[in-house]
PDB file of C-alpha atoms in Angstrom:
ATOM      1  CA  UNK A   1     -22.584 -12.442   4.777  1.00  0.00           C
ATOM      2  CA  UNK A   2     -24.309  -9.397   5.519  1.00  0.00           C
ATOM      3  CA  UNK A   3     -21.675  -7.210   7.531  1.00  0.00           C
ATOM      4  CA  UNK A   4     -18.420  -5.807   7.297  1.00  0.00           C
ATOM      5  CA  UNK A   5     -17.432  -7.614  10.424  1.00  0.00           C
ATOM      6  CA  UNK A   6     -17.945 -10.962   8.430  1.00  0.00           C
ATOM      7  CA  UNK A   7     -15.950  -9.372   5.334  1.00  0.00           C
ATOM      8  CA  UNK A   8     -13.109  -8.269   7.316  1.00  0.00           C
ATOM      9  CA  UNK A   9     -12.839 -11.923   9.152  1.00  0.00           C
ATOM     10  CA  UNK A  10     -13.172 -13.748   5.545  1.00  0.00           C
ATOM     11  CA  UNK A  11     -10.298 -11.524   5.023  1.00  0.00           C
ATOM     12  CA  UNK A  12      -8.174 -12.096   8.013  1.00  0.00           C
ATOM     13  CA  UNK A  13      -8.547 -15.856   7.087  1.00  0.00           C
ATOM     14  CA  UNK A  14      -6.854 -14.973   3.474  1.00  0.00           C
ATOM     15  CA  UNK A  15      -4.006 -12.815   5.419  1.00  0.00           C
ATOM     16  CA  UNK A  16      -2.981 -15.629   7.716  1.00  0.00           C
ATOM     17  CA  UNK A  17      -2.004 -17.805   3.937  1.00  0.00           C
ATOM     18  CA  UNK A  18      -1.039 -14.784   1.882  1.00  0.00           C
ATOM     19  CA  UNK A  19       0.541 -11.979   4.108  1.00  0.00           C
ATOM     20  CA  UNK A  20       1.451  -8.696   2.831  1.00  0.00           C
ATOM     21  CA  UNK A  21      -0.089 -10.029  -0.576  1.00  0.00           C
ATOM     22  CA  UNK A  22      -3.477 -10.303   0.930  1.00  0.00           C
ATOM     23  CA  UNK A  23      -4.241  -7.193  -1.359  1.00  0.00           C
ATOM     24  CA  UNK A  24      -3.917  -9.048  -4.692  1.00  0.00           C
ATOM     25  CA  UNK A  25      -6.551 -11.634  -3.408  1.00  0.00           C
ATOM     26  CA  UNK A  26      -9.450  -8.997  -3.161  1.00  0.00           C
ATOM     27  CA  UNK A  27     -11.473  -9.681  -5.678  1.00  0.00           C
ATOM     28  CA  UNK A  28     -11.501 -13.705  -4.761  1.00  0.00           C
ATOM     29  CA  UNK A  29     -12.638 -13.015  -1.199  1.00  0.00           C
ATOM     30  CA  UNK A  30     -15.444 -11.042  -2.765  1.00  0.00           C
ATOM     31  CA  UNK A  31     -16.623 -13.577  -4.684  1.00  0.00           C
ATOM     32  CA  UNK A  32     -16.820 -16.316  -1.646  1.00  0.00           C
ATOM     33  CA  UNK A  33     -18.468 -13.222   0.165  1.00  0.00           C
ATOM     34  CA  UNK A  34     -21.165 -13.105  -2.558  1.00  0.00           C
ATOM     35  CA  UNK A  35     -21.572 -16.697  -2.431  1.00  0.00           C
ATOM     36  CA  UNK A  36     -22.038 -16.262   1.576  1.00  0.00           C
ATOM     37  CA  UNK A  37     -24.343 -13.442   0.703  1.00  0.00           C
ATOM     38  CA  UNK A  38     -26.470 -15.407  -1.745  1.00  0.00           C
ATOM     39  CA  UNK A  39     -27.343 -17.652   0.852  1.00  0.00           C
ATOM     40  CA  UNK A  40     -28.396 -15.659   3.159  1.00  0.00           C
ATOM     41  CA  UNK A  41     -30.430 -13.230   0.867  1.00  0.00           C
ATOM     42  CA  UNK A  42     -34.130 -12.982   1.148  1.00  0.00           C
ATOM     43  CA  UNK A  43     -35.953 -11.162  -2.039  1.00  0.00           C
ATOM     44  CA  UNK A  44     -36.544 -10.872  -5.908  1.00  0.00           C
ATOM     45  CA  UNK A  45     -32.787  -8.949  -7.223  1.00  0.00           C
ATOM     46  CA  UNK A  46     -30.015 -10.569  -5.636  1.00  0.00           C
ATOM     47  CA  UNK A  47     -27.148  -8.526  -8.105  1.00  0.00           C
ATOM     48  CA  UNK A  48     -28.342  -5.616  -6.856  1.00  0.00           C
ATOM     49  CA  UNK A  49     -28.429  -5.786  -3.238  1.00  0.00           C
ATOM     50  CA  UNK A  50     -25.114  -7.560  -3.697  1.00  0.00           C
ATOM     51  CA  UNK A  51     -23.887  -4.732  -5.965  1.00  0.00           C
ATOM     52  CA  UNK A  52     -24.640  -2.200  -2.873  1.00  0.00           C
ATOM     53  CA  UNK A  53     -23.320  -4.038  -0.302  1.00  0.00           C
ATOM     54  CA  UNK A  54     -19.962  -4.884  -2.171  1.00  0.00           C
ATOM     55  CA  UNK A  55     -19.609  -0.655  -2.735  1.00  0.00           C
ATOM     56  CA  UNK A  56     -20.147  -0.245   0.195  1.00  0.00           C
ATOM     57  CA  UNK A  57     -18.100  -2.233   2.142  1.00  0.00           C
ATOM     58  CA  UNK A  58     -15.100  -2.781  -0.053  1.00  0.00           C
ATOM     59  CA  UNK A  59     -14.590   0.877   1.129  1.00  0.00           C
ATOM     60  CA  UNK A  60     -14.870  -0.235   4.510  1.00  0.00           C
ATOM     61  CA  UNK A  61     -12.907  -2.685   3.886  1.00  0.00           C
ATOM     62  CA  UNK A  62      -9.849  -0.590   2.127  1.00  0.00           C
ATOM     63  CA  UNK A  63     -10.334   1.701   5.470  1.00  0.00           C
ATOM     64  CA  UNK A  64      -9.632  -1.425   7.244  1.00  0.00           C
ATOM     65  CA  UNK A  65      -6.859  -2.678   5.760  1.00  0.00           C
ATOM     66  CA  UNK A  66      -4.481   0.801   5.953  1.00  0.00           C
ATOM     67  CA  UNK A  67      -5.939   2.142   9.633  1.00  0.00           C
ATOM     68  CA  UNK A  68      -2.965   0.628  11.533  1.00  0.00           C
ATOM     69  CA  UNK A  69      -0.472   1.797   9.004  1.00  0.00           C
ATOM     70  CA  UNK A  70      -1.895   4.962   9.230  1.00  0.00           C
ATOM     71  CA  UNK A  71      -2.147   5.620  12.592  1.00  0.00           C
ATOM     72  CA  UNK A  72       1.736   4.304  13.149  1.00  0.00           C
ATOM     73  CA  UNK A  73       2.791   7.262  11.038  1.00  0.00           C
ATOM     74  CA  UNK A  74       1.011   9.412  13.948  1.00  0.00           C
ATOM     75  CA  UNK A  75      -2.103  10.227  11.463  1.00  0.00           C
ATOM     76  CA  UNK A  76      -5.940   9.831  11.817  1.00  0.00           C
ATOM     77  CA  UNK A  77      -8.212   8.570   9.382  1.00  0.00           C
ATOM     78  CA  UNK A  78     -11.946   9.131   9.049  1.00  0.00           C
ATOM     79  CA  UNK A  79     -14.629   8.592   6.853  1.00  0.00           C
ATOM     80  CA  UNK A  80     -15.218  11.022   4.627  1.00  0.00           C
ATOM     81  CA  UNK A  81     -19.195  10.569   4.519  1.00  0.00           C
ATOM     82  CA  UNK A  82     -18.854  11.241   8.327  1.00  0.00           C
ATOM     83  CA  UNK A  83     -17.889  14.757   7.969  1.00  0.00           C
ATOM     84  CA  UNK A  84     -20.264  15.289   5.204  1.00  0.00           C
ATOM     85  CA  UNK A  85     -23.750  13.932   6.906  1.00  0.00           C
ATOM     86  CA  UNK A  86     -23.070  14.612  10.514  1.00  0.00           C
ATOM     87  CA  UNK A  87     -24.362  17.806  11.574  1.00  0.00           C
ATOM     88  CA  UNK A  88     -21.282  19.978  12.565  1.00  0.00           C
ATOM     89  CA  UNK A  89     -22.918  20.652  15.986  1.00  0.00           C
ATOM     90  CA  UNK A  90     -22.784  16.953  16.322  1.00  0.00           C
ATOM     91  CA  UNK A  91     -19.207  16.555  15.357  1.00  0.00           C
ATOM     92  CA  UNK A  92     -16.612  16.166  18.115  1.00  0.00           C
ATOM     93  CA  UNK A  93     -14.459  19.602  17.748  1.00  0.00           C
ATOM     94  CA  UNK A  94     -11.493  17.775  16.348  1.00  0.00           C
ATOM     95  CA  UNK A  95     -13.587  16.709  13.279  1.00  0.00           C
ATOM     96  CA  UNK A  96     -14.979  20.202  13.061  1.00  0.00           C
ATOM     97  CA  UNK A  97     -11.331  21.758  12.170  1.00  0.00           C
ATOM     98  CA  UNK A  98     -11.113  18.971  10.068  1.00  0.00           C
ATOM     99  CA  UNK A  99     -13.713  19.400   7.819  1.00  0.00           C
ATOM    100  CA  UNK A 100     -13.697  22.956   7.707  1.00  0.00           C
ATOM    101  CA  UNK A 101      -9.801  22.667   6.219  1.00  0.00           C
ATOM    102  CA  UNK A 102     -11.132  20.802   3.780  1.00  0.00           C
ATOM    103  CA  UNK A 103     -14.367  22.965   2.681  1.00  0.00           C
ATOM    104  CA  UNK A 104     -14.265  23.799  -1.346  1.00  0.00           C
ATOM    105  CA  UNK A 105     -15.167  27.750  -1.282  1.00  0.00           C
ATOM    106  CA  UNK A 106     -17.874  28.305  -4.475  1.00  0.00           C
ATOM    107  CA  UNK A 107     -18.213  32.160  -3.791  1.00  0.00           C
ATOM    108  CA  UNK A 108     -21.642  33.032  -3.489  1.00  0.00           C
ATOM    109  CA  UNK A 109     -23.247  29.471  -3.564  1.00  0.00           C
ATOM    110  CA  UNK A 110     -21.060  28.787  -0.032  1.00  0.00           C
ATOM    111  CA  UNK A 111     -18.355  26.159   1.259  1.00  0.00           C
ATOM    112  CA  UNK A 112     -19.178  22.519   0.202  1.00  0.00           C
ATOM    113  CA  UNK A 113     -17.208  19.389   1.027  1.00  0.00           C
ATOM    114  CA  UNK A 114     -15.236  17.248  -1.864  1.00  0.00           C
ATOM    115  CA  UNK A 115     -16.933  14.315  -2.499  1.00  0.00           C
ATOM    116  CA  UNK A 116     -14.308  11.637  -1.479  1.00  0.00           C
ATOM    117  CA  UNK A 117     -14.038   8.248   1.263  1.00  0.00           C
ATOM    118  CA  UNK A 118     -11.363   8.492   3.170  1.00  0.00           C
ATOM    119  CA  UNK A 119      -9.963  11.561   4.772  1.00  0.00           C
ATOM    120  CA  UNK A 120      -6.375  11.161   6.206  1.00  0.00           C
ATOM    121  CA  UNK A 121      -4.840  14.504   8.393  1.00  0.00           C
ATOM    122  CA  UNK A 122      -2.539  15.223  11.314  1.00  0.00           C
ATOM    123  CA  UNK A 123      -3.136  14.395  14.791  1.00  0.00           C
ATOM    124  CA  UNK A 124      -1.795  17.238  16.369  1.00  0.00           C
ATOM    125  CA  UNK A 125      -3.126  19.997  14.210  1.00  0.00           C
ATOM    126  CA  UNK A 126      -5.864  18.359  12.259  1.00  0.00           C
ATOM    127  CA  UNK A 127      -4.232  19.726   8.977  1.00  0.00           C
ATOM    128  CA  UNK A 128      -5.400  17.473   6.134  1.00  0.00           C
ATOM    129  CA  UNK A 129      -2.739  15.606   4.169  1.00  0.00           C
ATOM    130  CA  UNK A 130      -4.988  13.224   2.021  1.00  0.00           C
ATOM    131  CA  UNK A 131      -8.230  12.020   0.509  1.00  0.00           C
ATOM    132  CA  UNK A 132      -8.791   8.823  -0.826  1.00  0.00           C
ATOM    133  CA  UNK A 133     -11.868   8.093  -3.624  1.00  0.00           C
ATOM    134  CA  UNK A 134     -12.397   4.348  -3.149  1.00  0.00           C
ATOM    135  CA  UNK A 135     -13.999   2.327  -5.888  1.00  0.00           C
ATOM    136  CA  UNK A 136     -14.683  -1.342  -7.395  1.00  0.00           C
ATOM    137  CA  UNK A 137     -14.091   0.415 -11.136  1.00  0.00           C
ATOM    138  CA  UNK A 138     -13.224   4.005 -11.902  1.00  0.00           C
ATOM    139  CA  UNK A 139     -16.264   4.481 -14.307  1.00  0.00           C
ATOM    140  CA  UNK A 140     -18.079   4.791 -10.668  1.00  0.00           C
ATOM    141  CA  UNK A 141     -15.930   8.189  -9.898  1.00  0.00           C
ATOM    142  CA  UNK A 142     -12.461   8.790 -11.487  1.00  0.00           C
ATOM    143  CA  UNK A 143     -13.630  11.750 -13.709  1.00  0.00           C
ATOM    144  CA  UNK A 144     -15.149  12.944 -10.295  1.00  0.00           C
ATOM    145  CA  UNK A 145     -11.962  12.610  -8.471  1.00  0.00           C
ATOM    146  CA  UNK A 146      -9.450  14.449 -10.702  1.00  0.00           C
ATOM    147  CA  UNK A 147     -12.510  17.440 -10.517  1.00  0.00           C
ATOM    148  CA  UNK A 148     -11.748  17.552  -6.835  1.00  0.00           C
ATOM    149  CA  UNK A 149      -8.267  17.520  -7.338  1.00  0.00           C
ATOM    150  CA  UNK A 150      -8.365  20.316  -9.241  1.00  0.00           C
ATOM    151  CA  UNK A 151     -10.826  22.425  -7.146  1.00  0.00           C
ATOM    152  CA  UNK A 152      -8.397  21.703  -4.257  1.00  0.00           C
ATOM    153  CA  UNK A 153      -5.482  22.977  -5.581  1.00  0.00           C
ATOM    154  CA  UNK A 154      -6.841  25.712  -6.714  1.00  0.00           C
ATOM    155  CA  UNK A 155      -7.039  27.043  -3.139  1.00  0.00           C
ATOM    156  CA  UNK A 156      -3.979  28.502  -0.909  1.00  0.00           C
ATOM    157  CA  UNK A 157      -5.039  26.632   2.071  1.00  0.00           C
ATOM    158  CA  UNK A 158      -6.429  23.452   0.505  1.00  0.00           C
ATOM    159  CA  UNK A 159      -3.397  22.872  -1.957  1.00  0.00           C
ATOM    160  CA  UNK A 160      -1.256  20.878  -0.300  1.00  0.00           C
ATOM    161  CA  UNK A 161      -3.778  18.075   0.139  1.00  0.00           C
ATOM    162  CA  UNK A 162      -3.164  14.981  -2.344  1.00  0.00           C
ATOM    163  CA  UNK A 163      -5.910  13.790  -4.075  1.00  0.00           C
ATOM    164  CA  UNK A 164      -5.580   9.566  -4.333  1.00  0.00           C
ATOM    165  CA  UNK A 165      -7.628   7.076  -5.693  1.00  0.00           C
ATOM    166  CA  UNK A 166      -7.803   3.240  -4.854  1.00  0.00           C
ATOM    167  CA  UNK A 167      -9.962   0.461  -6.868  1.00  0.00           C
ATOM    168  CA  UNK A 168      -9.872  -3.026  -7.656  1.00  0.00           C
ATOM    169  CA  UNK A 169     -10.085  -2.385 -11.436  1.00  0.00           C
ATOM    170  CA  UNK A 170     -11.958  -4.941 -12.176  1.00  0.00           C
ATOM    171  CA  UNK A 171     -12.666  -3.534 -15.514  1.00  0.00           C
ATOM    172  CA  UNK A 172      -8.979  -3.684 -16.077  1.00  0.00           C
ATOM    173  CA  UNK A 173      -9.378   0.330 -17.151  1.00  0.00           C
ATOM    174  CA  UNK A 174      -5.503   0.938 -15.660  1.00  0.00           C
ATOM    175  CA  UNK A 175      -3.988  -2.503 -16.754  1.00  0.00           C
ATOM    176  CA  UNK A 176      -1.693  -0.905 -19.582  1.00  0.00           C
ATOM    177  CA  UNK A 177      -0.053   2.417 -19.646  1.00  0.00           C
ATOM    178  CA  UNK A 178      -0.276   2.403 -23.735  1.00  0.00           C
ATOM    179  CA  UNK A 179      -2.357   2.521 -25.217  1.00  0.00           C
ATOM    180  CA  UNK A 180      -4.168   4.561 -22.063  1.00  0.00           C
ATOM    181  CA  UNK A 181      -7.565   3.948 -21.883  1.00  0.00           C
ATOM    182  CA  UNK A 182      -9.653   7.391 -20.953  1.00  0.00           C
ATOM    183  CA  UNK A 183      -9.934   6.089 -17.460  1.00  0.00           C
ATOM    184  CA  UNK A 184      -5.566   5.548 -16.910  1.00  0.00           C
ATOM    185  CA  UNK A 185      -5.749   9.151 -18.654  1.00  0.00           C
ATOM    186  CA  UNK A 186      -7.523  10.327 -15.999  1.00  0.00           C
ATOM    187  CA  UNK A 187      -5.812   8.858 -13.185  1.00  0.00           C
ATOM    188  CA  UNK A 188      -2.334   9.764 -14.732  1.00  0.00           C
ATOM    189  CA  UNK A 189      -3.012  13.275 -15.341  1.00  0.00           C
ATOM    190  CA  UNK A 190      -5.654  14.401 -12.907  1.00  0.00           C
ATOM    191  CA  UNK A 191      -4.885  12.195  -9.293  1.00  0.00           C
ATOM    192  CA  UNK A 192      -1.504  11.733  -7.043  1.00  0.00           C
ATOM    193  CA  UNK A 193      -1.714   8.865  -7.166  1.00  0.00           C
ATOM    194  CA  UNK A 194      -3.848   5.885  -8.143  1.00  0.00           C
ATOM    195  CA  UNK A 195      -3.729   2.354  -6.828  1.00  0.00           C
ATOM    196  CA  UNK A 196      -4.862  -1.295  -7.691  1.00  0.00           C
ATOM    197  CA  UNK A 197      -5.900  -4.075  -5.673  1.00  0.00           C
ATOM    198  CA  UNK A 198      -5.387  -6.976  -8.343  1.00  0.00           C
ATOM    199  CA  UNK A 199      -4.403 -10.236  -8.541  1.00  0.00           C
ATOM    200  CA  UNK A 200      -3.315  -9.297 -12.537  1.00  0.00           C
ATOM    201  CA  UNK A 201      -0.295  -7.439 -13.195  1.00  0.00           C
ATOM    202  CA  UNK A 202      -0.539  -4.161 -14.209  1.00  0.00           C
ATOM    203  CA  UNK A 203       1.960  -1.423 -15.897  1.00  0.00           C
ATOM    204  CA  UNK A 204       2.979   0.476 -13.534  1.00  0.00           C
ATOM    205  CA  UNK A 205       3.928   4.492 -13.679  1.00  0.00           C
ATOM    206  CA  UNK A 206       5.068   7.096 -11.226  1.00  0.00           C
ATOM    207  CA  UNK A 207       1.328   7.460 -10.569  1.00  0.00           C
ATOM    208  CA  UNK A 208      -0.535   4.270 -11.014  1.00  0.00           C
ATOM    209  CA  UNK A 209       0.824   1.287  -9.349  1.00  0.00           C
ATOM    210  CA  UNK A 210      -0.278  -1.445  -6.559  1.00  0.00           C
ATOM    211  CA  UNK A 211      -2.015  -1.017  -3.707  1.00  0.00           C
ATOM    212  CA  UNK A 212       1.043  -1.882  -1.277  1.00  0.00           C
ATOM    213  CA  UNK A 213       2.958   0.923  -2.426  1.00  0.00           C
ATOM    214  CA  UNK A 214       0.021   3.233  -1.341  1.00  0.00           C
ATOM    215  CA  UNK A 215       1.313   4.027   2.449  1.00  0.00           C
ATOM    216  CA  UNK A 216       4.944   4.280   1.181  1.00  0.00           C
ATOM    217  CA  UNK A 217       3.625   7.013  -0.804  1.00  0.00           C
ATOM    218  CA  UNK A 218       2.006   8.609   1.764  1.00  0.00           C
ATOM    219  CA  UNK A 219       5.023   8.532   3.724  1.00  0.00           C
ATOM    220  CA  UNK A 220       6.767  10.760   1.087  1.00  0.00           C
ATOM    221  CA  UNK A 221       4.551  13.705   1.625  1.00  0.00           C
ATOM    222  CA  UNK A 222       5.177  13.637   5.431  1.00  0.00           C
ATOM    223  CA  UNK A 223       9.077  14.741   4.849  1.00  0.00           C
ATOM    224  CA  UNK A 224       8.028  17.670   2.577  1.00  0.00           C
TER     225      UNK A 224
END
């Protein structure tokens, strides 16, 4: 197990037995991946190469999951570390309007990218609609994401764009609504919306809830 292409076939094997609920089974197809991984590792710290490939591709993986979705509601999708290390000369022109509706103006010091995953904007115009933070726990970047949520709105032509975060919680930091842990404090106050990928229940709000009501969300903005 050493690519995504493996990861997202371990996963197809899950959907074929658990269907729309292939989302709740997350965390168990990353631990046979690990396994898989194990095996084929070669060197001293096995945790932590597994720890960086598991990052890594669980966002790849997320990306995955919600392209088709995405793209039936006549929106693109794109990596957000794409806009951010490709040179802009080397960036088809579509991309280019993209990321420049998204720059973060900081006066003197220049225009700077948010630090997010997934970038989600209209075909036709390129007008962003969404970015998505993806993460195994929200200790990695939930304090980080309701910062760019609030450096967003705070411009006229980046205000509109929701700020979302997805995660499989696996430090059960969004479980229960009370008492809120600093982390569902976050996420309540400071994102649109946040969403779990969990096989465990959790208490569910206006703005954290389960990964499968993610894209029904992001249908909602599309009317407004």
């Amino acid at each position: 197990m050493n690519t995504i292409e493996e990861l997202i076939k371990l996963y197809e094997a899950h959907k074929k037995r658990h269907g729309k609920k292939t989302y709740r089974h997350i965390s168990s197809i990353l631990k046979k991946a690990k396994a898989k991984h194990k095996k084929s590792f070669k060197g001293w710290d096995h945790e932590q190469s597994w720890r960086a490939f598991k990052g890594k591709n669980f966002e790849k993986l997320v990306k995955y999951i919600i392209e088709d979705q995405i793209k039936n509601l006549n929106l693109e999708i794109v990596n957000g570390s794409k806009l951010d290390r490709t040179i802009e000369e080397n960036l088809p022109k579509e991309l280019v309007q993209v990321k420049r509706n998204l720059l973060i103006d900081y006066g003197e010091f220049g225009y700077h990218l948010p630090d997010i995953d997934i970038v989600i904007y209209r075909l036709k115009t390129k007008k962003v609609l969404a970015v998505v933070s993806v993460k195994v726990t929200l200790r990695e970047r939930i304090a980080q994401t309701g910062y760019w949520k609030i450096k967003l709105n705070s411009q006229y032509f980046t205000k509109h764009i929701k700020t979302y975060f997805i995660t499989l919680d696996e430090d059960e930091t969004l479980r229960f609504k009370k008492p809120a842990k600093k982390g569902r404090a976050i996420a309540e106050a400071d994102t649109h919306g946040s969403y779990v990928l969990s096989e465990k229940s959790i208490e569910e709000s206006k703005i954290v809830k389960g990964f499968d009501k993610f894209v029904d969300d992001l249908k909602k903005i599309l009317t407004k």
